[in-house]
Amino acid sequence: MALSLAITAGGIILLYLLWDARAVPGETLNASTFKAIIASMGFGSPVLDQALLVVVLAFEAGLLFVAANTGFLGGPAVLANMAGDSWMPHQFRYLSSRLVTQNGIVVMGIAALAILFWTRGSVTLLVVLYSVSVFLTFAISLFGLCLYWWRHRQELDHWVRRFLLSLIGFIICAGILAVLLVEKFTEGGWGAVLIIAAMFAVCVYIRNHYRDTKAAIQAVDEVFANQPFGTHQDAVYPDPDAQTAVFIVGSSRGGGLHALLWVQRMFPGHFKNFIFVNARTVDTHAYGGEGAVEQMRAEANATLKFFVDFCHSHGMASAAYLGFGTDVVDEVTKLCEDIAKEYPSSIFFTSKLIFEQDNWFTRLLHNQAALAIQRRLHFESLQMVILPMKV
């Protein structure tokens, strides 16, 4: 990519030099250059020259249009990665959901239109906004690479060369960014700083909210940690023809026990089988270190075994299902469909978080996975109940 960009940029500059491109009011340098190139071909017809220029500029506009759309194509994936790290609402992780991809594109489209109307289409201002954003992204990415190579210097060979390459790139990008901010601050640089700072503040708020929620869920786990096991020793296997309660659980043991006890309290003696389902996401985070996938599998199996052992200790038939995939919603839906075929009399249960201080933004950040799974199961004529869990 670097080589292709260098050849393209070098070719454009060469054309500027060969045809002595100069700024013309109302025209870009490309338009002025290609007008001179077409005129030098000697077609002898001003109409034909103008038509050829229009065709060339149309191809140029089409290329820019395709390049601009790559941001909309890759945007949902970027949002998914940020959501995986809790910088964005978790619902953006579930790319299999049509609404997630659609909403991601809509968010970026609205933001682009807002900036376009705010700048009133000023190319000068838009170029400054674009340049500041691009070099800020490059600088942060290269700084992250510097940290990575430095932290893993004891584990990797030839880390010095890679570290120095990343460091040089970071210094260059940071220098260009500093020059842009100083020289173009009054010409639109302040707008870029304001927009990026606002987005950063929103992301930090979202991350802090998820961190507080995680602490609250851990407190719930501690409450249910002392839930006593029964005295029954032997395993009890489910009967496919019996009434079955299927619990979609995560890593929180408290949440799973809360749902199990709620169902037993509301439907005493109705369900004979208790099935627990869990799905884990296999993405770049799962391959982040040696044995990461195996560790994730062991943790998931340990959580499911806890639920199954708890049911067996009270003489209740129980089993567990575990799945792995790139999308939790998609994987859970497939597991539930398979369970429904094996246990026809199944009703599915999961929990959703209820906050004491609830608002539209809180609802946006939580419970989207449960709603997406419920929507899919209902479409397949399967019954699913979402239980409230106060945190």
PDB file of C-alpha atoms in Angstrom, residues 45 135 236 293 319 332:
ATOM      1  CA  SER A  45     -11.660  20.896 -31.195  1.00  0.00           C
ATOM      2  CA  PHE A 135      -2.434  12.469  11.396  1.00  0.00           C
ATOM      3  CA  VAL A 236     -29.356 -36.217  36.797  1.00  0.00           C
ATOM      4  CA  VAL A 293      -8.516 -19.321  23.477  1.00  0.00           C
ATOM      5  CA  ALA A 319     -26.905 -29.942  31.019  1.00  0.00           C
ATOM      6  CA  VAL A 332     -26.437 -18.193  20.832  1.00  0.00           C
TER       7      VAL A 332
END
